[in-house]
Amino acid sequence: MIIPWQEVDQETLNNLLESVVLREGTDYGSQELSFDTKVEQLKQRLKSGEAVIVFSELHESVDIVDKNSVTGSEPGEQ
């Protein structure tokens, strides 16, 4: 189930963003980014619609994923 980021309490959203960034691990790209920068980039991806918050009833977990990776993510579907 997709959860609109606007409906998530600000503190909860920040905790979720930080948790997802911590799970991603270390960057191995040409430029290392700070933790705060990674959190802000992920937040911007949510705001732009590139990423979505998903709740898995099966796994009882919440994650932030690329919008295109979610089944039923065509415009207008949630």
mmCIF file with all atom_site columns, N, CA and C in Angstrom:
data_model
loop_
_atom_site.group_PDB
_atom_site.id
_atom_site.type_symbol
_atom_site.label_atom_id
_atom_site.label_alt_id
_atom_site.label_comp_id
_atom_site.label_asym_id
_atom_site.label_entity_id
_atom_site.label_seq_id
_atom_site.pdbx_PDB_ins_code
_atom_site.Cartn_x
_atom_site.Cartn_y
_atom_site.Cartn_z
_atom_site.occupancy
_atom_site.B_iso_or_equiv
_atom_site.pdbx_formal_charge
_atom_site.auth_seq_id
_atom_site.auth_comp_id
_atom_site.auth_asym_id
_atom_site.auth_atom_id
_atom_site.pdbx_PDB_model_num
ATOM 1   N N  . MET A 1 1  ? 0.848  -1.150 0.000   1.00 0.00 ? 1  MET A N  1
ATOM 2   C CA . MET A 1 1  ? 0.000  0.000  0.000   1.00 0.00 ? 1  MET A CA 1
ATOM 3   C C  . MET A 1 1  ? 0.908  1.232  0.000   1.00 0.00 ? 1  MET A C  1
ATOM 4   N N  . ILE A 1 2  ? 0.593  2.206  -0.878  1.00 0.00 ? 2  ILE A N  1
ATOM 5   C CA . ILE A 1 2  ? 1.345  3.449  -0.937  1.00 0.00 ? 2  ILE A CA 1
ATOM 6   C C  . ILE A 1 2  ? 0.767  4.427  0.077   1.00 0.00 ? 2  ILE A C  1
ATOM 7   N N  . ILE A 1 3  ? 1.647  5.039  0.858   1.00 0.00 ? 3  ILE A N  1
ATOM 8   C CA . ILE A 1 3  ? 1.238  6.014  1.863   1.00 0.00 ? 3  ILE A CA 1
ATOM 9   C C  . ILE A 1 3  ? 1.722  7.389  1.414   1.00 0.00 ? 3  ILE A C  1
ATOM 10  N N  . PRO A 1 4  ? 0.826  8.342  1.210   1.00 0.00 ? 4  PRO A N  1
ATOM 11  C CA . PRO A 1 4  ? 1.259  9.686  0.811   1.00 0.00 ? 4  PRO A CA 1
ATOM 12  C C  . PRO A 1 4  ? 2.165  10.303 1.885   1.00 0.00 ? 4  PRO A C  1
ATOM 13  N N  . TRP A 1 5  ? 3.329  10.794 1.477   1.00 0.00 ? 5  TRP A N  1
ATOM 14  C CA . TRP A 1 5  ? 4.284  11.341 2.444   1.00 0.00 ? 5  TRP A CA 1
ATOM 15  C C  . TRP A 1 5  ? 3.708  12.541 3.187   1.00 0.00 ? 5  TRP A C  1
ATOM 16  N N  . GLN A 1 6  ? 2.771  13.251 2.557   1.00 0.00 ? 6  GLN A N  1
ATOM 17  C CA . GLN A 1 6  ? 2.172  14.433 3.182   1.00 0.00 ? 6  GLN A CA 1
ATOM 18  C C  . GLN A 1 6  ? 1.327  14.068 4.391   1.00 0.00 ? 6  GLN A C  1
ATOM 19  N N  . GLU A 1 7  ? 0.888  12.817 4.474   1.00 0.00 ? 7  GLU A N  1
ATOM 20  C CA . GLU A 1 7  ? 0.029  12.374 5.565   1.00 0.00 ? 7  GLU A CA 1
ATOM 21  C C  . GLU A 1 7  ? 0.812  11.784 6.740   1.00 0.00 ? 7  GLU A C  1
ATOM 22  N N  . VAL A 1 8  ? 2.139  11.765 6.619   1.00 0.00 ? 8  VAL A N  1
ATOM 23  C CA . VAL A 1 8  ? 2.981  11.205 7.668   1.00 0.00 ? 8  VAL A CA 1
ATOM 24  C C  . VAL A 1 8  ? 3.458  12.346 8.570   1.00 0.00 ? 8  VAL A C  1
ATOM 25  N N  . ASP A 1 9  ? 3.347  12.151 9.879   1.00 0.00 ? 9  ASP A N  1
ATOM 26  C CA . ASP A 1 9  ? 3.843  13.125 10.848  1.00 0.00 ? 9  ASP A CA 1
ATOM 27  C C  . ASP A 1 9  ? 5.297  13.459 10.518  1.00 0.00 ? 9  ASP A C  1
ATOM 28  N N  . GLN A 1 10 ? 5.672  14.738 10.648  1.00 0.00 ? 10 GLN A N  1
ATOM 29  C CA . GLN A 1 10 ? 7.007  15.201 10.258  1.00 0.00 ? 10 GLN A CA 1
ATOM 30  C C  . GLN A 1 10 ? 8.126  14.442 10.976  1.00 0.00 ? 10 GLN A C  1
ATOM 31  N N  . GLU A 1 11 ? 7.984  14.229 12.266  1.00 0.00 ? 11 GLU A N  1
ATOM 32  C CA . GLU A 1 11 ? 9.018  13.503 13.011  1.00 0.00 ? 11 GLU A CA 1
ATOM 33  C C  . GLU A 1 11 ? 9.115  12.056 12.537  1.00 0.00 ? 11 GLU A C  1
ATOM 34  N N  . THR A 1 12 ? 7.979  11.436 12.298  1.00 0.00 ? 12 THR A N  1
ATOM 35  C CA . THR A 1 12 ? 7.958  10.063 11.800  1.00 0.00 ? 12 THR A CA 1
ATOM 36  C C  . THR A 1 12 ? 8.596  9.987  10.426  1.00 0.00 ? 12 THR A C  1
ATOM 37  N N  . LEU A 1 13 ? 8.295  10.955 9.572   1.00 0.00 ? 13 LEU A N  1
ATOM 38  C CA . LEU A 1 13 ? 8.882  10.991 8.233   1.00 0.00 ? 13 LEU A CA 1
ATOM 39  C C  . LEU A 1 13 ? 10.397 11.125 8.323   1.00 0.00 ? 13 LEU A C  1
ATOM 40  N N  . ASN A 1 14 ? 10.874 12.022 9.168   1.00 0.00 ? 14 ASN A N  1
ATOM 41  C CA . ASN A 1 14 ? 12.328 12.191 9.327   1.00 0.00 ? 14 ASN A CA 1
ATOM 42  C C  . ASN A 1 14 ? 12.989 10.908 9.823   1.00 0.00 ? 14 ASN A C  1
ATOM 43  N N  . ASN A 1 15 ? 12.350 10.235 10.773  1.00 0.00 ? 15 ASN A N  1
ATOM 44  C CA . ASN A 1 15 ? 12.894 8.965  11.278  1.00 0.00 ? 15 ASN A CA 1
ATOM 45  C C  . ASN A 1 15 ? 12.930 7.908  10.180  1.00 0.00 ? 15 ASN A C  1
ATOM 46  N N  . LEU A 1 16 ? 11.893 7.858  9.368   1.00 0.00 ? 16 LEU A N  1
ATOM 47  C CA . LEU A 1 16 ? 11.841 6.899  8.263   1.00 0.00 ? 16 LEU A CA 1
ATOM 48  C C  . LEU A 1 16 ? 12.932 7.197  7.241   1.00 0.00 ? 16 LEU A C  1
ATOM 49  N N  . LEU A 1 17 ? 13.078 8.465  6.873   1.00 0.00 ? 17 LEU A N  1
ATOM 50  C CA . LEU A 1 17 ? 14.122 8.859  5.916   1.00 0.00 ? 17 LEU A CA 1
ATOM 51  C C  . LEU A 1 17 ? 15.500 8.449  6.427   1.00 0.00 ? 17 LEU A C  1
ATOM 52  N N  . GLU A 1 18 ? 15.775 8.738  7.689   1.00 0.00 ? 18 GLU A N  1
ATOM 53  C CA . GLU A 1 18 ? 17.069 8.399  8.267   1.00 0.00 ? 18 GLU A CA 1
ATOM 54  C C  . GLU A 1 18 ? 17.287 6.894  8.300   1.00 0.00 ? 18 GLU A C  1
ATOM 55  N N  . SER A 1 19 ? 16.253 6.152  8.631   1.00 0.00 ? 19 SER A N  1
ATOM 56  C CA . SER A 1 19 ? 16.353 4.697  8.683   1.00 0.00 ? 19 SER A CA 1
ATOM 57  C C  . SER A 1 19 ? 16.676 4.114  7.308   1.00 0.00 ? 19 SER A C  1
ATOM 58  N N  . VAL A 1 20 ? 16.012 4.618  6.280   1.00 0.00 ? 20 VAL A N  1
ATOM 59  C CA . VAL A 1 20 ? 16.241 4.122  4.925   1.00 0.00 ? 20 VAL A CA 1
ATOM 60  C C  . VAL A 1 20 ? 17.668 4.442  4.486   1.00 0.00 ? 20 VAL A C  1
ATOM 61  N N  . VAL A 1 21 ? 18.127 5.652  4.756   1.00 0.00 ? 21 VAL A N  1
ATOM 62  C CA . VAL A 1 21 ? 19.489 6.033  4.375   1.00 0.00 ? 21 VAL A CA 1
ATOM 63  C C  . VAL A 1 21 ? 20.510 5.160  5.099   1.00 0.00 ? 21 VAL A C  1
ATOM 64  N N  . LEU A 1 22 ? 20.293 4.885  6.379   1.00 0.00 ? 22 LEU A N  1
ATOM 65  C CA . LEU A 1 22 ? 21.217 4.030  7.124   1.00 0.00 ? 22 LEU A CA 1
ATOM 66  C C  . LEU A 1 22 ? 21.267 2.618  6.553   1.00 0.00 ? 22 LEU A C  1
ATOM 67  N N  . ARG A 1 23 ? 20.129 2.109  6.095   1.00 0.00 ? 23 ARG A N  1
ATOM 68  C CA . ARG A 1 23 ? 20.087 0.758  5.515   1.00 0.00 ? 23 ARG A CA 1
ATOM 69  C C  . ARG A 1 23 ? 20.799 0.684  4.183   1.00 0.00 ? 23 ARG A C  1
ATOM 70  N N  . GLU A 1 24 ? 20.865 1.820  3.465   1.00 0.00 ? 24 GLU A N  1
ATOM 71  C CA . GLU A 1 24 ? 21.503 1.819  2.141   1.00 0.00 ? 24 GLU A CA 1
ATOM 72  C C  . GLU A 1 24 ? 22.997 1.551  2.223   1.00 0.00 ? 24 GLU A C  1
ATOM 73  N N  . GLY A 1 25 ? 23.619 1.865  3.343   1.00 0.00 ? 25 GLY A N  1
ATOM 74  C CA . GLY A 1 25 ? 25.040 1.593  3.494   1.00 0.00 ? 25 GLY A CA 1
ATOM 75  C C  . GLY A 1 25 ? 25.909 2.683  2.911   1.00 0.00 ? 25 GLY A C  1
ATOM 76  N N  . THR A 1 26 ? 27.108 2.294  2.532   1.00 0.00 ? 26 THR A N  1
ATOM 77  C CA . THR A 1 26 ? 28.127 3.235  2.076   1.00 0.00 ? 26 THR A CA 1
ATOM 78  C C  . THR A 1 26 ? 28.014 3.502  0.591   1.00 0.00 ? 26 THR A C  1
ATOM 79  N N  . ASP A 1 27 ? 28.227 4.753  0.220   1.00 0.00 ? 27 ASP A N  1
ATOM 80  C CA . ASP A 1 27 ? 28.313 5.127  -1.189  1.00 0.00 ? 27 ASP A CA 1
ATOM 81  C C  . ASP A 1 27 ? 29.643 4.658  -1.741  1.00 0.00 ? 27 ASP A C  1
ATOM 82  N N  . TYR A 1 28 ? 29.620 4.116  -2.923  1.00 0.00 ? 28 TYR A N  1
ATOM 83  C CA . TYR A 1 28 ? 30.876 3.736  -3.576  1.00 0.00 ? 28 TYR A CA 1
ATOM 84  C C  . TYR A 1 28 ? 31.056 4.512  -4.866  1.00 0.00 ? 28 TYR A C  1
ATOM 85  N N  . GLY A 1 29 ? 30.341 5.618  -4.991  1.00 0.00 ? 29 GLY A N  1
ATOM 86  C CA . GLY A 1 29 ? 30.440 6.455  -6.179  1.00 0.00 ? 29 GLY A CA 1
ATOM 87  C C  . GLY A 1 29 ? 31.674 7.336  -6.122  1.00 0.00 ? 29 GLY A C  1
ATOM 88  N N  . SER A 1 30 ? 31.785 8.224  -7.107  1.00 0.00 ? 30 SER A N  1
ATOM 89  C CA . SER A 1 30 ? 32.960 9.079  -7.194  1.00 0.00 ? 30 SER A CA 1
ATOM 90  C C  . SER A 1 30 ? 32.946 10.172 -6.134  1.00 0.00 ? 30 SER A C  1
ATOM 91  N N  . GLN A 1 31 ? 31.765 10.467 -5.566  1.00 0.00 ? 31 GLN A N  1
ATOM 92  C CA . GLN A 1 31 ? 31.662 11.519 -4.560  1.00 0.00 ? 31 GLN A CA 1
ATOM 93  C C  . GLN A 1 31 ? 30.882 11.007 -3.363  1.00 0.00 ? 31 GLN A C  1
ATOM 94  N N  . GLU A 1 32 ? 31.515 11.028 -2.208  1.00 0.00 ? 32 GLU A N  1
ATOM 95  C CA . GLU A 1 32 ? 30.861 10.598 -0.971  1.00 0.00 ? 32 GLU A CA 1
ATOM 96  C C  . GLU A 1 32 ? 29.959 11.725 -0.468  1.00 0.00 ? 32 GLU A C  1
ATOM 97  N N  . LEU A 1 33 ? 28.725 11.397 -0.115  1.00 0.00 ? 33 LEU A N  1
ATOM 98  C CA . LEU A 1 33 ? 27.760 12.394 0.368   1.00 0.00 ? 33 LEU A CA 1
ATOM 99  C C  . LEU A 1 33 ? 27.569 12.240 1.868   1.00 0.00 ? 33 LEU A C  1
ATOM 100 N N  . SER A 1 34 ? 27.292 13.342 2.536   1.00 0.00 ? 34 SER A N  1
ATOM 101 C CA . SER A 1 34 ? 27.042 13.282 3.977   1.00 0.00 ? 34 SER A CA 1
ATOM 102 C C  . SER A 1 34 ? 25.688 12.629 4.240   1.00 0.00 ? 34 SER A C  1
ATOM 103 N N  . PHE A 1 35 ? 25.523 12.151 5.452   1.00 0.00 ? 35 PHE A N  1
ATOM 104 C CA . PHE A 1 35 ? 24.268 11.537 5.863   1.00 0.00 ? 35 PHE A CA 1
ATOM 105 C C  . PHE A 1 35 ? 23.109 12.513 5.666   1.00 0.00 ? 35 PHE A C  1
ATOM 106 N N  . ASP A 1 36 ? 23.291 13.757 6.118   1.00 0.00 ? 36 ASP A N  1
ATOM 107 C CA . ASP A 1 36 ? 22.234 14.766 5.997   1.00 0.00 ? 36 ASP A CA 1
ATOM 108 C C  . ASP A 1 36 ? 21.882 15.041 4.542   1.00 0.00 ? 36 ASP A C  1
ATOM 109 N N  . THR A 1 37 ? 22.880 15.047 3.673   1.00 0.00 ? 37 THR A N  1
ATOM 110 C CA . THR A 1 37 ? 22.638 15.272 2.248   1.00 0.00 ? 37 THR A CA 1
ATOM 111 C C  . THR A 1 37 ? 21.827 14.124 1.658   1.00 0.00 ? 37 THR A C  1
ATOM 112 N N  . LYS A 1 38 ? 22.172 12.896 2.039   1.00 0.00 ? 38 LYS A N  1
ATOM 113 C CA . LYS A 1 38 ? 21.436 11.730 1.550   1.00 0.00 ? 38 LYS A CA 1
ATOM 114 C C  . LYS A 1 38 ? 19.978 11.779 2.004   1.00 0.00 ? 38 LYS A C  1
ATOM 115 N N  . VAL A 1 39 ? 19.764 12.162 3.275   1.00 0.00 ? 39 VAL A N  1
ATOM 116 C CA . VAL A 1 39 ? 18.397 12.261 3.809   1.00 0.00 ? 39 VAL A CA 1
ATOM 117 C C  . VAL A 1 39 ? 17.624 13.312 3.024   1.00 0.00 ? 39 VAL A C  1
ATOM 118 N N  . GLU A 1 40 ? 18.230 14.470 2.791   1.00 0.00 ? 40 GLU A N  1
ATOM 119 C CA . GLU A 1 40 ? 17.559 15.551 2.061   1.00 0.00 ? 40 GLU A CA 1
ATOM 120 C C  . GLU A 1 40 ? 17.262 15.144 0.622   1.00 0.00 ? 40 GLU A C  1
ATOM 121 N N  . GLN A 1 41 ? 18.182 14.454 -0.024  1.00 0.00 ? 41 GLN A N  1
ATOM 122 C CA . GLN A 1 41 ? 17.940 13.987 -1.398  1.00 0.00 ? 41 GLN A CA 1
ATOM 123 C C  . GLN A 1 41 ? 16.769 13.008 -1.450  1.00 0.00 ? 41 GLN A C  1
ATOM 124 N N  . LEU A 1 42 ? 16.704 12.113 -0.490  1.00 0.00 ? 42 LEU A N  1
ATOM 125 C CA . LEU A 1 42 ? 15.598 11.155 -0.447  1.00 0.00 ? 42 LEU A CA 1
ATOM 126 C C  . LEU A 1 42 ? 14.272 11.884 -0.212  1.00 0.00 ? 42 LEU A C  1
ATOM 127 N N  . LYS A 1 43 ? 14.290 12.870 0.656   1.00 0.00 ? 43 LYS A N  1
ATOM 128 C CA . LYS A 1 43 ? 13.087 13.666 0.915   1.00 0.00 ? 43 LYS A CA 1
ATOM 129 C C  . LYS A 1 43 ? 12.635 14.378 -0.357  1.00 0.00 ? 43 LYS A C  1
ATOM 130 N N  . GLN A 1 44 ? 13.575 14.915 -1.106  1.00 0.00 ? 44 GLN A N  1
ATOM 131 C CA . GLN A 1 44 ? 13.236 15.601 -2.359  1.00 0.00 ? 44 GLN A CA 1
ATOM 132 C C  . GLN A 1 44 ? 12.663 14.625 -3.387  1.00 0.00 ? 44 GLN A C  1
ATOM 133 N N  . ARG A 1 45 ? 13.163 13.385 -3.386  1.00 0.00 ? 45 ARG A N  1
ATOM 134 C CA . ARG A 1 45 ? 12.618 12.363 -4.298  1.00 0.00 ? 45 ARG A CA 1
ATOM 135 C C  . ARG A 1 45 ? 11.163 12.053 -3.935  1.00 0.00 ? 45 ARG A C  1
ATOM 136 N N  . LEU A 1 46 ? 10.840 12.047 -2.643  1.00 0.00 ? 46 LEU A N  1
ATOM 137 C CA . LEU A 1 46 ? 9.449  11.859 -2.216  1.00 0.00 ? 46 LEU A CA 1
ATOM 138 C C  . LEU A 1 46 ? 8.590  13.023 -2.697  1.00 0.00 ? 46 LEU A C  1
ATOM 139 N N  . LYS A 1 47 ? 9.071  14.235 -2.450  1.00 0.00 ? 47 LYS A N  1
ATOM 140 C CA . LYS A 1 47 ? 8.302  15.425 -2.804  1.00 0.00 ? 47 LYS A CA 1
ATOM 141 C C  . LYS A 1 47 ? 8.076  15.540 -4.302  1.00 0.00 ? 47 LYS A C  1
ATOM 142 N N  . SER A 1 48 ? 9.047  15.105 -5.100  1.00 0.00 ? 48 SER A N  1
ATOM 143 C CA . SER A 1 48 ? 8.923  15.203 -6.559  1.00 0.00 ? 48 SER A CA 1
ATOM 144 C C  . SER A 1 48 ? 8.099  14.057 -7.151  1.00 0.00 ? 48 SER A C  1
ATOM 145 N N  . GLY A 1 49 ? 7.838  13.030 -6.344  1.00 0.00 ? 49 GLY A N  1
ATOM 146 C CA . GLY A 1 49 ? 7.063  11.896 -6.836  1.00 0.00 ? 49 GLY A CA 1
ATOM 147 C C  . GLY A 1 49 ? 7.911  10.789 -7.420  1.00 0.00 ? 49 GLY A C  1
ATOM 148 N N  . GLU A 1 50 ? 9.238  10.925 -7.391  1.00 0.00 ? 50 GLU A N  1
ATOM 149 C CA . GLU A 1 50 ? 10.124 9.879  -7.911  1.00 0.00 ? 50 GLU A CA 1
ATOM 150 C C  . GLU A 1 50 ? 10.143 8.656  -7.004  1.00 0.00 ? 50 GLU A C  1
ATOM 151 N N  . ALA A 1 51 ? 9.918  8.890  -5.707  1.00 0.00 ? 51 ALA A N  1
ATOM 152 C CA . ALA A 1 51 ? 9.917  7.807  -4.716  1.00 0.00 ? 51 ALA A CA 1
ATOM 153 C C  . ALA A 1 51 ? 8.607  7.853  -3.940  1.00 0.00 ? 51 ALA A C  1
ATOM 154 N N  . VAL A 1 52 ? 8.233  6.715  -3.365  1.00 0.00 ? 52 VAL A N  1
ATOM 155 C CA . VAL A 1 52 ? 6.996  6.628  -2.587  1.00 0.00 ? 52 VAL A CA 1
ATOM 156 C C  . VAL A 1 52 ? 7.252  5.839  -1.310  1.00 0.00 ? 52 VAL A C  1
ATOM 157 N N  . ILE A 1 53 ? 6.411  6.092  -0.317  1.00 0.00 ? 53 ILE A N  1
ATOM 158 C CA . ILE A 1 53 ? 6.443  5.329  0.925   1.00 0.00 ? 53 ILE A CA 1
ATOM 159 C C  . ILE A 1 53 ? 5.478  4.164  0.746   1.00 0.00 ? 53 ILE A C  1
ATOM 160 N N  . VAL A 1 54 ? 5.972  2.964  1.026   1.00 0.00 ? 54 VAL A N  1
ATOM 161 C CA . VAL A 1 54 ? 5.113  1.781  0.904   1.00 0.00 ? 54 VAL A CA 1
ATOM 162 C C  . VAL A 1 54 ? 5.064  1.027  2.225   1.00 0.00 ? 54 VAL A C  1
ATOM 163 N N  . PHE A 1 55 ? 3.880  0.528  2.542   1.00 0.00 ? 55 PHE A N  1
ATOM 164 C CA . PHE A 1 55 ? 3.684  -0.315 3.711   1.00 0.00 ? 55 PHE A CA 1
ATOM 165 C C  . PHE A 1 55 ? 3.368  -1.714 3.222   1.00 0.00 ? 55 PHE A C  1
ATOM 166 N N  . SER A 1 56 ? 4.116  -2.694 3.705   1.00 0.00 ? 56 SER A N  1
ATOM 167 C CA . SER A 1 56 ? 3.871  -4.090 3.372   1.00 0.00 ? 56 SER A CA 1
ATOM 168 C C  . SER A 1 56 ? 3.122  -4.750 4.516   1.00 0.00 ? 56 SER A C  1
ATOM 169 N N  . GLU A 1 57 ? 1.878  -5.094 4.268   1.00 0.00 ? 57 GLU A N  1
ATOM 170 C CA . GLU A 1 57 ? 1.098  -5.790 5.289   1.00 0.00 ? 57 GLU A CA 1
ATOM 171 C C  . GLU A 1 57 ? 1.692  -7.162 5.563   1.00 0.00 ? 57 GLU A C  1
ATOM 172 N N  . LEU A 1 58 ? 2.193  -7.812 4.521   1.00 0.00 ? 58 LEU A N  1
ATOM 173 C CA . LEU A 1 58 ? 2.777  -9.143 4.658   1.00 0.00 ? 58 LEU A CA 1
ATOM 174 C C  . LEU A 1 58 ? 3.979  -9.126 5.598   1.00 0.00 ? 58 LEU A C  1
ATOM 175 N N  . HIS A 1 59 ? 4.863  -8.148 5.401   1.00 0.00 ? 59 HIS A N  1
ATOM 176 C CA . HIS A 1 59 ? 6.085  -8.067 6.202   1.00 0.00 ? 59 HIS A CA 1
ATOM 177 C C  . HIS A 1 59 ? 5.970  -7.100 7.374   1.00 0.00 ? 59 HIS A C  1
ATOM 178 N N  . GLU A 1 60 ? 4.824  -6.434 7.462   1.00 0.00 ? 60 GLU A N  1
ATOM 179 C CA . GLU A 1 60 ? 4.598  -5.421 8.496   1.00 0.00 ? 60 GLU A CA 1
ATOM 180 C C  . GLU A 1 60 ? 5.773  -4.457 8.567   1.00 0.00 ? 60 GLU A C  1
ATOM 181 N N  . SER A 1 61 ? 6.102  -3.890 7.388   1.00 0.00 ? 61 SER A N  1
ATOM 182 C CA . SER A 1 61 ? 7.241  -2.983 7.307   1.00 0.00 ? 61 SER A CA 1
ATOM 183 C C  . SER A 1 61 ? 6.904  -1.793 6.414   1.00 0.00 ? 61 SER A C  1
ATOM 184 N N  . VAL A 1 62 ? 7.679  -0.728 6.610   1.00 0.00 ? 62 VAL A N  1
ATOM 185 C CA . VAL A 1 62 ? 7.534  0.487  5.813   1.00 0.00 ? 62 VAL A CA 1
ATOM 186 C C  . VAL A 1 62 ? 8.868  0.749  5.136   1.00 0.00 ? 62 VAL A C  1
ATOM 187 N N  . ASP A 1 63 ? 8.821  1.190  3.875   1.00 0.00 ? 63 ASP A N  1
ATOM 188 C CA . ASP A 1 63 ? 10.050 1.480  3.144   1.00 0.00 ? 63 ASP A CA 1
ATOM 189 C C  . ASP A 1 63 ? 9.789  2.626  2.178   1.00 0.00 ? 63 ASP A C  1
ATOM 190 N N  . ILE A 1 64 ? 10.853 3.188  1.663   1.00 0.00 ? 64 ILE A N  1
ATOM 191 C CA . ILE A 1 64 ? 10.764 4.197  0.609   1.00 0.00 ? 64 ILE A CA 1
ATOM 192 C C  . ILE A 1 64 ? 11.439 3.593  -0.606  1.00 0.00 ? 64 ILE A C  1
ATOM 193 N N  . VAL A 1 65 ? 10.700 3.531  -1.710  1.00 0.00 ? 65 VAL A N  1
ATOM 194 C CA . VAL A 1 65 ? 11.207 2.886  -2.915  1.00 0.00 ? 65 VAL A CA 1
ATOM 195 C C  . VAL A 1 65 ? 10.962 3.765  -4.130  1.00 0.00 ? 65 VAL A C  1
ATOM 196 N N  . ASP A 1 66 ? 11.666 3.435  -5.202  1.00 0.00 ? 66 ASP A N  1
ATOM 197 C CA . ASP A 1 66 ? 11.453 4.109  -6.478  1.00 0.00 ? 66 ASP A CA 1
ATOM 198 C C  . ASP A 1 66 ? 10.014 3.877  -6.927  1.00 0.00 ? 66 ASP A C  1
ATOM 199 N N  . LYS A 1 67 ? 9.336  4.918  -7.359  1.00 0.00 ? 67 LYS A N  1
ATOM 200 C CA . LYS A 1 67 ? 7.935  4.810  -7.747  1.00 0.00 ? 67 LYS A CA 1
ATOM 201 C C  . LYS A 1 67 ? 7.725  3.751  -8.826  1.00 0.00 ? 67 LYS A C  1
ATOM 202 N N  . ASN A 1 68 ? 8.657  3.649  -9.767  1.00 0.00 ? 68 ASN A N  1
ATOM 203 C CA . ASN A 1 68 ? 8.518  2.704  -10.868 1.00 0.00 ? 68 ASN A CA 1
ATOM 204 C C  . ASN A 1 68 ? 8.633  1.246  -10.434 1.00 0.00 ? 68 ASN A C  1
ATOM 205 N N  . SER A 1 69 ? 9.145  1.006  -9.227  1.00 0.00 ? 69 SER A N  1
ATOM 206 C CA . SER A 1 69 ? 9.279  -0.367 -8.759  1.00 0.00 ? 69 SER A CA 1
ATOM 207 C C  . SER A 1 69 ? 8.018  -0.897 -8.069  1.00 0.00 ? 69 SER A C  1
ATOM 208 N N  . VAL A 1 70 ? 7.024  -0.018 -7.902  1.00 0.00 ? 70 VAL A N  1
ATOM 209 C CA . VAL A 1 70 ? 5.795  -0.391 -7.210  1.00 0.00 ? 70 VAL A CA 1
ATOM 210 C C  . VAL A 1 70 ? 4.736  -0.790 -8.232  1.00 0.00 ? 70 VAL A C  1
ATOM 211 N N  . THR A 1 71 ? 4.167  -1.974 -8.055  1.00 0.00 ? 71 THR A N  1
ATOM 212 C CA . THR A 1 71 ? 3.089  -2.431 -8.928  1.00 0.00 ? 71 THR A CA 1
ATOM 213 C C  . THR A 1 71 ? 1.907  -1.489 -8.787  1.00 0.00 ? 71 THR A C  1
ATOM 214 N N  . GLY A 1 72 ? 1.319  -1.112 -9.912  1.00 0.00 ? 72 GLY A N  1
ATOM 215 C CA . GLY A 1 72 ? 0.162  -0.233 -9.870  1.00 0.00 ? 72 GLY A CA 1
ATOM 216 C C  . GLY A 1 72 ? 0.549  1.209  -9.654  1.00 0.00 ? 72 GLY A C  1
ATOM 217 N N  . SER A 1 73 ? 1.730  1.598  -10.119 1.00 0.00 ? 73 SER A N  1
ATOM 218 C CA . SER A 1 73 ? 2.191  2.957  -9.876  1.00 0.00 ? 73 SER A CA 1
ATOM 219 C C  . SER A 1 73 ? 1.944  3.880  -11.082 1.00 0.00 ? 73 SER A C  1
ATOM 220 N N  . GLU A 1 74 ? 1.044  3.469  -11.950 1.00 0.00 ? 74 GLU A N  1
ATOM 221 C CA . GLU A 1 74 ? 0.697  4.333  -13.063 1.00 0.00 ? 74 GLU A CA 1
ATOM 222 C C  . GLU A 1 74 ? 0.039  5.608  -12.540 1.00 0.00 ? 74 GLU A C  1
ATOM 223 N N  . PRO A 1 75 ? 0.140  6.697  -13.272 1.00 0.00 ? 75 PRO A N  1
ATOM 224 C CA . PRO A 1 75 ? -0.479 7.955  -12.801 1.00 0.00 ? 75 PRO A CA 1
ATOM 225 C C  . PRO A 1 75 ? -1.923 7.755  -12.402 1.00 0.00 ? 75 PRO A C  1
ATOM 226 N N  . GLY A 1 76 ? -2.279 8.275  -11.251 1.00 0.00 ? 76 GLY A N  1
ATOM 227 C CA . GLY A 1 76 ? -3.648 8.192  -10.782 1.00 0.00 ? 76 GLY A CA 1
ATOM 228 C C  . GLY A 1 76 ? -3.939 6.957  -9.944  1.00 0.00 ? 76 GLY A C  1
ATOM 229 N N  . GLU A 1 77 ? -3.022 5.982  -9.907  1.00 0.00 ? 77 GLU A N  1
ATOM 230 C CA . GLU A 1 77 ? -3.225 4.760  -9.122  1.00 0.00 ? 77 GLU A CA 1
ATOM 231 C C  . GLU A 1 77 ? -2.517 4.882  -7.803  1.00 0.00 ? 77 GLU A C  1
ATOM 232 N N  . GLN A 1 78 ? -3.124 4.338  -6.746  1.00 0.00 ? 78 GLN A N  1
ATOM 233 C CA . GLN A 1 78 ? -2.468 4.285  -5.448  1.00 0.00 ? 78 GLN A CA 1
ATOM 234 C C  . GLN A 1 78 ? -2.896 3.074  -4.756  1.00 0.00 ? 78 GLN A C  1
#
